[in-house]
XYZ file of C-alpha atoms in Angstrom:
680
model
C -0.358 -24.951 -20.560
C -2.793 -22.071 -20.332
C -4.519 -21.943 -16.985
C -7.472 -19.760 -16.048
C -7.115 -18.277 -12.591
C -9.392 -15.989 -10.629
C -9.757 -12.661 -12.420
C -7.444 -10.407 -10.463
C -7.988 -6.850 -11.582
C -4.812 -5.318 -10.408
C -1.550 -7.196 -10.106
C 1.361 -4.784 -10.149
C 2.318 -6.406 -13.387
C 6.027 -6.921 -12.964
C 7.318 -6.977 -9.425
C 6.666 -5.389 -6.132
C 8.385 -5.134 -2.807
C 8.057 -4.341 0.844
C 9.521 -2.016 3.409
C 10.112 -1.432 7.089
C 8.193 1.328 8.847
C 11.027 2.891 10.807
C 14.710 2.970 10.260
C 16.433 1.055 13.030
C 18.508 3.235 15.333
C 21.204 0.555 15.402
C 21.309 -0.183 11.676
C 23.704 1.934 9.630
C 22.205 3.615 6.600
C 23.871 2.170 3.529
C 24.082 4.069 0.238
C 21.727 2.822 -2.439
C 22.353 5.425 -5.139
C 25.574 6.235 -6.903
C 26.716 8.051 -9.997
C 27.406 4.650 -11.551
C 23.715 3.690 -11.385
C 22.484 7.085 -12.544
C 23.283 9.195 -15.572
C 24.124 12.582 -14.131
C 24.771 13.969 -17.599
C 21.003 13.923 -18.147
C 19.007 16.875 -16.865
C 16.363 15.458 -14.471
C 13.796 17.772 -16.027
C 14.502 16.415 -19.494
C 14.176 12.694 -18.772
C 14.030 11.742 -15.111
C 13.897 8.045 -15.934
C 17.299 8.155 -17.645
C 18.698 10.501 -15.013
C 17.800 8.005 -12.281
C 18.556 4.782 -14.162
C 20.873 5.451 -17.096
C 23.935 3.973 -15.425
C 22.065 0.877 -14.275
C 20.783 0.331 -17.806
C 24.323 0.488 -19.230
C 25.566 -1.960 -16.596
C 22.757 -4.433 -17.294
C 22.500 -4.921 -21.078
C 19.741 -7.167 -22.339
C 20.657 -10.858 -22.176
C 19.894 -12.732 -25.396
C 17.300 -14.856 -23.590
C 15.293 -11.824 -22.432
C 12.934 -9.524 -24.270
C 13.033 -7.204 -21.257
C 15.341 -7.039 -18.287
C 14.871 -4.601 -15.443
C 15.637 -4.228 -11.769
C 12.483 -6.187 -10.965
C 13.525 -8.952 -13.387
C 16.882 -9.065 -11.643
C 15.047 -9.647 -8.369
C 12.956 -12.362 -10.013
C 16.145 -14.054 -11.210
C 17.521 -13.986 -7.667
C 14.283 -15.541 -6.435
C 14.589 -18.271 -9.079
C 18.039 -19.150 -7.782
C 16.617 -19.577 -4.298
C 13.791 -21.747 -5.576
C 16.289 -23.723 -7.643
C 18.243 -24.572 -4.502
C 15.054 -25.846 -2.867
C 13.870 -27.834 -5.876
C 17.231 -29.386 -6.743
C 17.652 -30.466 -3.132
C 14.293 -32.232 -3.350
C 15.272 -33.718 -6.704
C 18.415 -35.217 -5.226
C 16.650 -36.867 -2.284
C 15.363 -40.410 -1.981
C 12.088 -38.998 -0.743
C 9.164 -41.043 0.526
C 6.589 -41.720 -2.173
C 3.713 -39.269 -1.909
C 5.698 -36.690 0.045
C 6.012 -33.099 -1.155
C 9.736 -33.614 -1.699
C 9.034 -36.642 -3.919
C 6.504 -34.749 -6.017
C 8.687 -31.665 -6.386
C 11.768 -33.749 -7.170
C 10.104 -36.079 -9.669
C 8.381 -33.216 -11.460
C 11.646 -31.336 -11.884
C 13.694 -34.411 -12.792
C 11.175 -35.468 -15.438
C 11.373 -32.011 -16.991
C 15.155 -32.066 -17.025
C 15.356 -35.549 -18.597
C 15.789 -34.320 -22.163
C 16.993 -37.716 -23.363
C 13.668 -39.349 -22.503
C 11.672 -36.328 -23.690
C 13.428 -36.233 -27.079
C 13.074 -39.981 -27.483
C 9.326 -39.710 -26.883
C 8.844 -37.005 -29.510
C 5.138 -36.213 -29.775
C 4.025 -39.582 -28.357
C 2.802 -38.053 -25.060
C 0.056 -36.168 -26.932
C -0.663 -38.853 -29.531
C -3.547 -40.383 -27.529
C -5.297 -37.011 -27.479
C -4.605 -36.391 -31.161
C -5.905 -39.860 -32.046
C -9.146 -39.140 -30.208
C -9.535 -35.917 -32.178
C -8.894 -37.659 -35.500
C -11.533 -40.267 -34.570
C -14.298 -37.668 -34.055
C -17.202 -38.787 -36.265
C -20.112 -36.737 -34.928
C -20.971 -33.510 -33.152
C -21.709 -35.578 -30.042
C -18.151 -36.920 -30.114
C -16.896 -33.377 -30.744
C -18.366 -31.983 -27.524
C -16.972 -34.957 -25.601
C -13.439 -34.023 -26.731
C -13.998 -30.341 -25.988
C -15.011 -31.305 -22.443
C -12.038 -33.645 -22.039
C -9.605 -30.937 -23.107
C -11.297 -28.393 -20.853
C -10.839 -30.684 -17.844
C -7.111 -30.748 -18.616
C -7.044 -26.945 -18.818
C -6.184 -26.980 -22.498
C -9.316 -24.802 -22.884
C -9.936 -25.035 -26.631
C -12.696 -22.400 -26.953
C -13.173 -20.629 -23.652
C -12.087 -20.771 -20.038
C -14.500 -22.368 -17.581
C -13.453 -21.308 -14.105
C -14.569 -20.487 -10.568
C -14.630 -17.017 -9.007
C -16.530 -14.911 -6.534
C -19.877 -13.624 -7.733
C -19.245 -9.952 -8.418
C -22.619 -8.980 -6.967
C -22.553 -11.517 -4.135
C -18.861 -11.735 -3.269
C -19.420 -14.213 -0.440
C -20.295 -16.988 -2.902
C -18.308 -18.736 -5.632
C -19.917 -19.223 -9.034
C -18.817 -20.566 -12.409
C -17.568 -18.279 -15.136
C -16.992 -18.494 -18.880
C -14.367 -16.278 -20.515
C -13.462 -16.007 -24.207
C -10.434 -17.903 -25.478
C -9.284 -20.258 -28.221
C -6.707 -18.037 -29.932
C -3.040 -18.918 -30.167
C -1.914 -15.322 -30.634
C -2.102 -13.115 -27.542
C -4.619 -10.548 -28.789
C -7.586 -10.478 -31.158
C -6.155 -7.461 -32.993
C -3.241 -9.506 -34.336
C -5.799 -11.469 -36.382
C -7.782 -8.461 -37.568
C -5.529 -5.457 -38.098
C -3.604 -4.810 -41.321
C -0.590 -2.951 -39.939
C 2.816 -4.345 -40.818
C 3.407 -5.892 -37.393
C 0.091 -7.773 -37.375
C 0.545 -9.035 -40.939
C 4.044 -10.331 -40.160
C 2.848 -12.006 -36.981
C 0.044 -13.777 -38.830
C 2.621 -15.044 -41.305
C 4.894 -16.197 -38.473
C 1.973 -17.845 -36.676
C 0.970 -19.735 -39.821
C 4.565 -20.948 -40.212
C 4.514 -22.028 -36.558
C 1.283 -23.993 -36.948
C 2.589 -25.607 -40.119
C 5.726 -26.685 -38.287
C 3.714 -28.164 -35.415
C 1.534 -30.218 -37.740
C 4.599 -31.402 -39.659
C 6.300 -32.490 -36.427
C 3.365 -34.793 -35.733
C 3.899 -36.615 -39.018
C 1.823 -34.696 -41.538
C 3.184 -34.016 -45.023
C 4.334 -30.423 -45.575
C 1.520 -29.471 -47.967
C -1.124 -31.021 -45.710
C 0.379 -29.287 -42.659
C 0.300 -25.926 -44.461
C -3.335 -26.453 -45.450
C -4.252 -27.362 -41.892
C -2.483 -24.238 -40.607
C -4.504 -22.011 -42.942
C -7.704 -23.695 -41.768
C -6.786 -23.064 -38.130
C -5.887 -19.426 -38.784
C -9.259 -18.848 -40.457
C -11.065 -20.513 -37.554
C -9.207 -18.489 -34.936
C -9.820 -15.313 -36.953
C -13.542 -15.992 -36.612
C -13.029 -16.325 -32.847
C -11.143 -13.026 -32.858
C -13.951 -11.261 -34.721
C -16.388 -12.379 -32.019
C -14.090 -11.479 -29.122
C -14.243 -8.403 -26.937
C -11.318 -6.012 -27.083
C -9.141 -5.708 -23.992
C -10.672 -2.316 -23.362
C -14.189 -3.748 -23.477
C -13.147 -6.444 -21.018
C -12.196 -3.767 -18.473
C -15.875 -2.922 -18.017
C -17.077 -5.046 -15.070
C -20.726 -4.251 -15.785
C -20.498 -5.385 -19.414
C -18.734 -8.605 -18.391
C -21.260 -9.488 -15.682
C -24.012 -11.577 -17.263
C -25.158 -14.175 -14.760
C -27.436 -16.913 -16.072
C -28.637 -20.365 -15.102
C -27.769 -23.409 -17.210
C -31.133 -23.005 -18.918
C -30.332 -19.345 -19.513
C -26.983 -20.302 -21.033
C -28.693 -22.794 -23.349
C -31.173 -20.099 -24.342
C -28.359 -17.576 -24.920
C -26.398 -19.927 -27.221
C -28.771 -22.730 -28.187
C -26.648 -24.377 -30.880
C -24.043 -25.619 -28.382
C -24.915 -28.685 -26.215
C -24.154 -27.111 -22.839
C -25.578 -29.931 -20.752
C -23.386 -32.469 -22.527
C -20.342 -30.210 -22.071
C -21.033 -29.693 -18.357
C -21.553 -33.410 -17.801
C -18.279 -34.018 -19.621
C -16.383 -31.859 -17.115
C -18.275 -33.473 -14.236
C -20.263 -30.317 -13.466
C -23.829 -31.247 -14.505
C -25.397 -28.776 -12.063
C -23.050 -25.794 -11.634
C -25.777 -23.359 -10.637
C -25.279 -19.769 -11.736
C -22.748 -19.036 -14.467
C -21.305 -15.637 -15.336
C -20.858 -15.256 -19.090
C -18.222 -12.575 -19.498
C -18.696 -12.131 -23.257
C -22.189 -13.190 -24.450
C -21.515 -12.257 -28.096
C -18.501 -14.563 -28.150
C -20.437 -17.464 -26.651
C -23.229 -16.980 -29.197
C -20.668 -16.992 -31.997
C -18.945 -20.221 -30.966
C -22.310 -21.909 -30.555
C -23.135 -21.050 -34.169
C -19.673 -22.226 -35.250
C -20.341 -25.514 -33.468
C -23.385 -25.956 -35.668
C -21.996 -24.701 -38.983
C -18.289 -25.616 -39.111
C -17.541 -29.053 -40.519
C -15.813 -31.739 -38.485
C -12.633 -31.460 -40.522
C -12.201 -27.831 -39.492
C -12.903 -28.679 -35.869
C -10.361 -31.499 -35.943
C -7.670 -29.210 -37.339
C -8.404 -26.525 -34.737
C -8.516 -28.912 -31.770
C -5.339 -30.688 -32.909
C -3.522 -27.362 -33.207
C -4.783 -26.351 -29.768
C -3.418 -29.517 -28.182
C -0.057 -29.339 -29.947
C 0.666 -25.665 -29.238
C -0.387 -26.044 -25.592
C 1.967 -28.996 -25.219
C 4.844 -27.815 -27.425
C 6.936 -26.300 -24.626
C 6.949 -29.658 -22.803
C 7.767 -31.942 -25.729
C 10.992 -32.720 -27.609
C 13.527 -30.093 -28.644
C 12.087 -29.556 -32.128
C 8.720 -28.600 -30.618
C 10.373 -26.384 -28.012
C 12.395 -24.580 -30.693
C 9.330 -24.019 -32.860
C 7.444 -22.685 -29.852
C 10.276 -20.276 -29.078
C 10.585 -19.139 -32.697
C 7.070 -17.711 -32.537
C 6.394 -16.763 -28.918
C 9.960 -15.759 -28.114
C 11.507 -14.376 -31.313
C 8.586 -13.247 -33.465
C 6.424 -11.830 -30.679
C 8.955 -10.494 -28.192
C 12.277 -10.273 -30.023
C 14.222 -12.686 -27.824
C 17.462 -13.879 -29.375
C 17.937 -17.053 -27.346
C 15.952 -19.380 -25.125
C 16.322 -19.369 -21.366
C 18.362 -22.216 -19.883
C 16.194 -25.287 -19.586
C 16.405 -25.375 -15.807
C 14.614 -22.024 -15.601
C 11.714 -23.181 -17.752
C 11.350 -26.462 -15.877
C 11.693 -24.669 -12.566
C 8.849 -22.349 -13.574
C 6.630 -25.295 -14.467
C 7.450 -27.055 -11.203
C 6.834 -23.931 -9.156
C 3.505 -23.413 -10.901
C 2.267 -26.990 -10.636
C 3.283 -27.353 -6.971
C 3.209 -23.696 -6.053
C 2.308 -23.811 -2.380
C 4.372 -26.944 -1.812
C 7.444 -25.088 -3.081
C 6.202 -22.009 -1.239
C 6.259 -23.762 2.123
C 9.927 -24.606 1.670
C 10.713 -21.112 0.341
C 9.130 -19.401 3.345
C 10.883 -21.669 5.825
C 14.255 -20.922 4.220
C 14.060 -17.288 3.148
C 11.237 -15.350 4.832
C 12.142 -13.799 8.210
C 9.196 -13.284 10.583
C 10.358 -9.725 11.274
C 9.680 -8.797 7.658
C 6.015 -9.708 8.024
C 5.612 -7.464 11.071
C 7.380 -4.562 9.368
C 5.109 -4.945 6.381
C 2.004 -5.032 8.586
C 3.059 -1.770 10.204
C 3.870 -0.057 6.933
C 0.560 -1.026 5.348
C -1.257 0.587 8.251
C 0.869 3.731 7.842
C -0.181 3.870 4.193
C -3.818 3.282 5.146
C -3.684 6.276 7.496
C -2.091 8.424 4.790
C -4.708 7.400 2.246
C -7.429 8.410 4.677
C -5.781 11.807 5.030
C -5.671 12.196 1.259
C -9.381 11.393 1.053
C -10.150 14.062 3.652
C -8.174 16.647 1.654
C -10.046 16.087 -1.610
C -11.866 19.165 -2.875
C -13.718 17.354 -5.656
C -15.337 14.580 -3.563
C -18.517 15.026 -1.544
C -18.704 14.237 2.167
C -21.136 11.424 1.415
C -18.728 9.632 -0.907
C -15.779 10.380 1.380
C -17.529 8.540 4.182
C -18.081 5.500 1.966
C -14.462 5.685 0.751
C -13.213 5.645 4.342
C -15.350 2.580 5.037
C -13.961 0.753 2.017
C -10.382 1.720 2.919
C -10.848 0.421 6.459
C -12.286 -2.846 5.119
C -9.292 -3.693 2.883
C -7.864 -7.038 3.963
C -4.094 -7.448 3.953
C -2.208 -10.680 3.234
C 1.551 -10.707 3.625
C 4.160 -13.362 3.009
C 2.257 -16.626 2.781
C -1.164 -18.208 3.404
C -2.363 -19.049 6.886
C -3.169 -22.528 5.604
C -1.374 -24.467 2.895
C -2.978 -26.303 0.012
C -3.181 -30.107 0.232
C -1.420 -31.848 -2.677
C -1.955 -35.406 -1.454
C -4.373 -36.207 -4.318
C -1.889 -35.104 -6.994
C 0.093 -38.061 -8.353
C 3.479 -37.108 -9.838
C 5.916 -39.547 -11.386
C 9.400 -39.368 -12.825
C 8.693 -40.934 -16.220
C 6.906 -38.222 -18.268
C 7.171 -34.448 -18.086
C 3.995 -33.825 -20.093
C 2.026 -36.401 -18.119
C 2.945 -34.504 -14.945
C 1.869 -31.219 -16.551
C -1.495 -32.713 -17.505
C -1.906 -34.328 -14.083
C -1.311 -30.950 -12.475
C -3.815 -29.335 -14.849
C -6.497 -31.887 -14.000
C -5.759 -31.493 -10.292
C -6.083 -27.699 -10.528
C -9.262 -27.901 -12.600
C -10.915 -30.243 -10.113
C -9.834 -27.921 -7.303
C -11.433 -24.948 -9.045
C -14.645 -26.838 -9.789
C -14.939 -27.908 -6.145
C -15.360 -24.260 -5.151
C -18.434 -23.624 -7.313
C -21.567 -23.169 -5.257
C -19.535 -22.831 -2.056
C -18.754 -19.785 0.117
C -15.619 -17.936 -0.932
C -12.541 -19.038 1.005
C -11.230 -15.718 2.300
C -7.931 -17.344 3.283
C -7.062 -18.504 -0.235
C -4.167 -16.898 -2.093
C -3.935 -16.450 -5.863
C -0.160 -16.023 -5.984
C 2.578 -18.169 -4.526
C 4.990 -16.989 -1.797
C 7.961 -17.319 -4.177
C 6.307 -15.032 -6.756
C 7.809 -11.561 -7.192
C 4.570 -9.638 -7.609
C 1.499 -8.439 -5.718
C -2.159 -7.827 -6.422
C -5.398 -6.191 -5.383
C -8.609 -8.175 -5.748
C -11.737 -6.004 -6.138
C -14.190 -8.773 -5.236
C -12.097 -9.662 -2.203
C -11.216 -6.038 -1.400
C -7.793 -7.323 -0.406
C -4.147 -6.549 -1.110
C -1.654 -9.401 -1.222
C 2.151 -9.273 -0.990
C 4.029 -12.591 -1.409
C 7.209 -13.233 0.559
C 9.544 -12.961 -2.432
C 8.965 -9.227 -2.812
C 10.659 -8.295 0.464
C 13.999 -7.560 -1.191
C 15.766 -4.699 -3.032
C 14.976 -2.657 -5.068
C 11.709 -2.521 -3.118
C 12.893 -3.164 0.405
C 16.307 -2.224 1.809
C 16.808 -3.687 5.252
C 19.454 -1.082 6.103
C 18.136 1.606 3.781
C 16.584 4.880 4.845
C 12.881 5.533 5.115
C 12.792 7.886 2.125
C 13.941 5.162 -0.263
C 11.712 2.505 1.236
C 8.629 4.708 1.167
C 9.440 5.664 -2.426
C 9.786 2.005 -3.432
C 7.610 -0.413 -1.458
C 5.559 2.398 0.030
C 4.415 3.417 -3.445
C 3.721 -0.225 -4.285
C 1.448 -0.550 -1.266
C -0.265 2.709 -2.132
C -0.556 1.516 -5.728
C -2.415 -1.628 -4.683
C -4.661 0.288 -2.277
C -5.500 2.814 -4.991
C -6.723 0.001 -7.229
C -9.732 -0.209 -4.968
C -10.525 3.348 -6.039
C -9.333 3.472 -9.660
C -11.632 3.750 -12.687
C -12.804 0.127 -12.297
C -11.998 -0.753 -8.680
C -14.149 2.155 -7.482
C -17.189 0.356 -8.918
C -16.935 -2.251 -6.145
C -18.089 -1.549 -2.596
C -16.364 -2.329 0.682
C -17.703 -5.900 0.647
C -16.367 -6.540 -2.852
C -19.744 -6.328 -4.553
C -20.261 -4.528 -7.860
C -22.441 -1.615 -6.809
C -22.900 2.146 -7.024
C -21.555 3.933 -3.947
C -20.422 7.191 -5.491
C -22.734 10.111 -6.114
C -23.326 10.889 -9.770
C -21.576 14.259 -9.456
C -18.522 12.675 -7.796
C -18.295 10.099 -10.569
C -18.417 12.827 -13.188
C -15.683 14.841 -11.491
C -13.525 11.713 -11.101
C -13.936 10.805 -14.773
C -12.885 14.307 -15.882
C -9.712 14.067 -13.824
C -9.014 10.543 -15.071
C -9.456 11.704 -18.673
C -6.535 14.101 -18.191
C -4.358 11.074 -17.444
C -5.724 9.239 -20.478
C -4.893 12.178 -22.733
C -1.385 12.529 -21.297
C -0.490 8.894 -21.946
C -2.128 8.790 -25.371
C 0.419 11.387 -26.489
C 3.442 9.271 -25.482
C 5.143 7.836 -28.572
C 6.657 4.510 -27.521
C 8.008 3.656 -30.977
C 7.942 5.653 -34.208
C 4.252 5.913 -35.082
C 3.142 3.822 -32.090
C 1.591 5.520 -29.071
C 0.740 4.367 -25.574
C -2.870 3.362 -24.926
C -4.094 5.681 -22.188
C -7.511 4.022 -22.004
C -6.185 0.476 -21.606
C -3.571 1.499 -19.020
C -5.756 3.965 -17.125
C -6.290 1.849 -14.005
C -2.576 1.193 -13.558
C -1.665 4.816 -14.279
C -4.169 6.005 -11.671
C -2.656 3.508 -9.220
C 0.892 4.715 -9.915
C -0.077 8.364 -9.481
C -2.179 7.612 -6.399
C 0.494 5.372 -4.913
C 3.042 8.169 -5.198
C 0.756 10.700 -3.534
C -0.215 8.368 -0.692
C 3.315 7.094 -0.044
C 4.678 10.651 -0.009
C 2.018 11.607 2.531
C 2.953 8.580 4.646
C 6.622 9.469 4.473
C 5.906 13.012 5.593
C 3.906 11.610 8.524
C 6.774 9.302 9.481
C 9.470 11.994 9.304
C 7.670 15.048 10.678
C 9.156 14.715 14.182
C 12.694 13.900 13.044
C 13.752 17.427 12.198
C 15.937 18.053 9.181
C 16.899 14.784 7.492
C 20.498 14.605 6.320
C 21.526 14.105 2.727
C 22.662 10.619 1.732
C 24.750 10.045 -1.370
C 24.393 13.785 -1.955
C 20.605 13.642 -2.248
C 17.931 15.070 0.015
C 15.351 12.747 1.499
C 12.632 13.908 -0.907
C 14.960 13.398 -3.845
C 15.701 9.894 -2.560
C 11.971 9.217 -2.346
C 11.518 9.894 -6.065
C 14.764 8.160 -6.982
C 13.697 5.112 -4.969
C 10.463 4.967 -6.930
C 12.195 5.397 -10.269
C 14.776 2.689 -9.591
C 12.006 0.082 -9.369
C 11.260 0.578 -13.079
C 14.811 0.584 -14.488
C 14.864 -1.711 -17.506
C 16.136 -2.426 -20.993
C 13.577 -3.689 -23.477
C 13.418 -4.770 -27.112
C 11.301 -2.920 -29.665
C 9.166 -5.991 -30.390
C 8.400 -6.318 -26.713
C 7.499 -2.632 -26.519
C 5.042 -3.144 -29.379
C 3.592 -6.305 -27.839
C 3.165 -4.886 -24.347
C 1.609 -1.685 -25.656
C -1.068 -3.792 -27.303
C -1.733 -6.387 -24.602
C -0.603 -5.018 -21.219
C -2.707 -2.802 -18.944
C 0.537 -1.519 -17.401
C 2.545 1.286 -18.941
C 6.146 0.698 -19.975
C 8.780 1.205 -17.285
C 9.990 4.570 -18.598
C 6.443 5.881 -18.747
C 5.686 4.725 -15.200
C 8.332 7.280 -14.176
C 8.144 10.134 -16.674
C 4.355 9.795 -16.888
C 3.104 10.370 -13.320
C 5.942 12.424 -11.777
C 5.287 15.654 -13.754
C 1.821 15.746 -12.175
C 3.320 16.112 -8.684
C 4.484 19.540 -7.435
C 6.823 18.024 -4.832
C 8.780 16.412 -7.683
C 9.455 19.816 -9.235
C 10.399 21.284 -5.870
C 12.777 18.440 -5.020
C 14.874 18.885 -8.172
C 14.415 22.650 -8.649
C 12.586 22.250 -11.941
C 10.692 25.125 -13.539
C 8.535 25.639 -16.610
C 11.538 25.311 -18.939
C 11.866 21.592 -18.149
C 10.842 19.249 -20.964
C 8.721 17.221 -18.524
C 6.939 20.317 -17.198
C 3.150 20.301 -17.109
C 1.358 23.503 -16.140
C -0.546 23.131 -12.837
C -3.926 23.603 -14.494
C -3.167 20.699 -16.890
C -1.958 18.204 -14.302
C -3.839 15.070 -13.316
C -4.646 15.171 -9.615
C -6.964 12.468 -8.327
C -5.900 11.069 -4.965
C-alpha cells in the first residue's frame, strides 16, 4: 500500500553507515581493499569508479530478482537476514495475545500462508469493490474517497500530518498530489519510446487486474482505457518533480474555508468528516493547481469513470498482497516493465518488508536489543561532533560568503539535532489488532492504525523525539523542518563502518555520509530553512547569488553526463544530493585531516596511502550493477545521481583527489580549476 510519510527532504537515498572516531590502539587494522575488489587495469584518471569497484562488480553480478545490486544493497540484504531471524522466532512462538511477538508473528505467518491467500483470490477486496460499484451519487462518491483515504489507499491525493514549514513547532495537515499508478507524471505525457511502451504495459496491467476480479476481457480493456485517460488528466494537472523541490511554491497554507474557496467543486467538509477530521485547522496545499483540477473533475466526470478509477486504485494497491495471479501481474509491470527485473524476490523477503513496515518500531526494539552495541552509539556521537567542527572550519574558510551569513550558518550548524540508533521512546502498538487469518486485512488494519496516528498529531506541538525511519532500516536522513540528522542502527556496518578498519576508510565512508546529511541543511533547498526549521530568508541577497552561480556549475556538469545513449542525467533534479555529496567529501576530508594531524606520517595499507584510502572508501559505498531500465527510471524519478556518477561526478572537483592519485590535465576526468564546483 502507498503510505504518505512526513516529507523528508534529504534521505541518503540508498544506504548509509557509521564510523568510529579513533582507531583503537589494541585493534589490528584489517585490509579492506584488494586487487580482487578493484580493477587495477583501469587508469584512475579515466574512470575512478571502475578502478575502485570493477572487481567487486564482477564478483557480484545482478541477481535476477534485482534491478540494481550494490554494496549498500548487500548490506540491506544482510540486515534482512537479521530481521528474518527475529520475525521467524516470533512467528514460531505461542505468544500471548496482544503482545508484540503475537502481532509480529501473526502478521508474518498470514503473509506466508499462500494456500489461504490463493484460495481467497480477490475476496479480501470485494467488499470495497462492491461499495464502489454501488455508488449512485456524488455524495456517495465522496464517502468512498474518504473511506479509502482513511485506509491509506489515497485515491486522489495524500492527506497527511507534518510540521508547519513556517512554524516548525506545530503540526498541521497537508495535501499532496497523487492518484497515478505510474511513478511519474511524465510517463503519461511524453511521447518518447520508453514512455509510450510503459503506457502500453500499464494498460495491459490494468486490464489484467480488472479481468482477475471477474470482468470480461473486452470490458476490462475498456475500463483500463478509461482509467488511463483519467490518470492522464491527473498527470496534466500535477507539478513536475523539479517544481516540487521549491519549498516556497509548495507552501500554501489555508483554512478549511480557504480550501473550499480554492477548489469549490469538491465537498471538502464532507471529505474531512469522512476521515474523522472535521476541524483540522490549517492545511498546507502543496499543489493548488492540482487540487483545483481534481475538484473540477469531481464535478464534471461521470460516476462510471469514477467507479473505474477507484476500483483500479483499490486493486493495484492491494495486488501485491492478494493471490499469486495478482502478485505476478503486479510484478510484470512494476518489476519487469519499469525496472527490468527478471524474477521476483523470494516471498519471505516481500512479507518481511511488509511486516517490518507495519510494525516497524516493534521489530526495531528486538533488532536493537539483538544487534546494536551501545559502543557504536557513542562512537557515532563523537564522530558527528568531529564532522560538525570540520564543517564550521569550512564555513570560516569560505571566500564567497559574507561574515553576516557565516554567523547565521554557524548558528544553524550548532542547532542541528542528532539521532543515532533508535528512538528514546518506542511507539505503542497496543491499539493495533493483528490476526493470523488474512494478510490483506492486516495490511489494511496497519494502514488505518497509521492514518489515525498521523491525524492525532494535527494541531499538536511537533514531537521532537519521533523518528521517521526504523532502526532496522539501512538509510539515513536530514529533515529541514526539524533541522536534524538521523542514523538508524542498521547502518553501523561495512561498507560504511569497519570496526577494525582505519580512520581514513571510515572517514571516507561514514564520515562523508554524515557530512552529506549535514550539508543538506545548506544545499539549494535546505539553506532556505533557518536554524529552528522555519522557511525563512537568512542569507544576504549577494550570498544567495554567489551560491547559485556555484551550484549552477554542478548542474551543468551533471547535465552533460550521458547515462544511456541519448539519455542524460538531470542536474537540476539531483542538485541537492550532488551538493551534499560534494560537501560531504570536503567536510569529511577536513575532519580526517583534523583527526590525523598529530599522528605523523600514516603508513600505507594494502599498498595505498591514507588519502587514497579515503577516496577509495567513499567510492566503495557506491559500487553497484544496474539494469538499463532501472537507469532510465531512476534518472527520471530519483533526486539522487546514479552510483557511478556519485563517484566520477564530485571527485574531479576536489584537488586532493588529483594529488592523491597523481593525476594531471591529461586525465579523462580532469576539470580545470576555474571550471570546478566549489561550494562548501
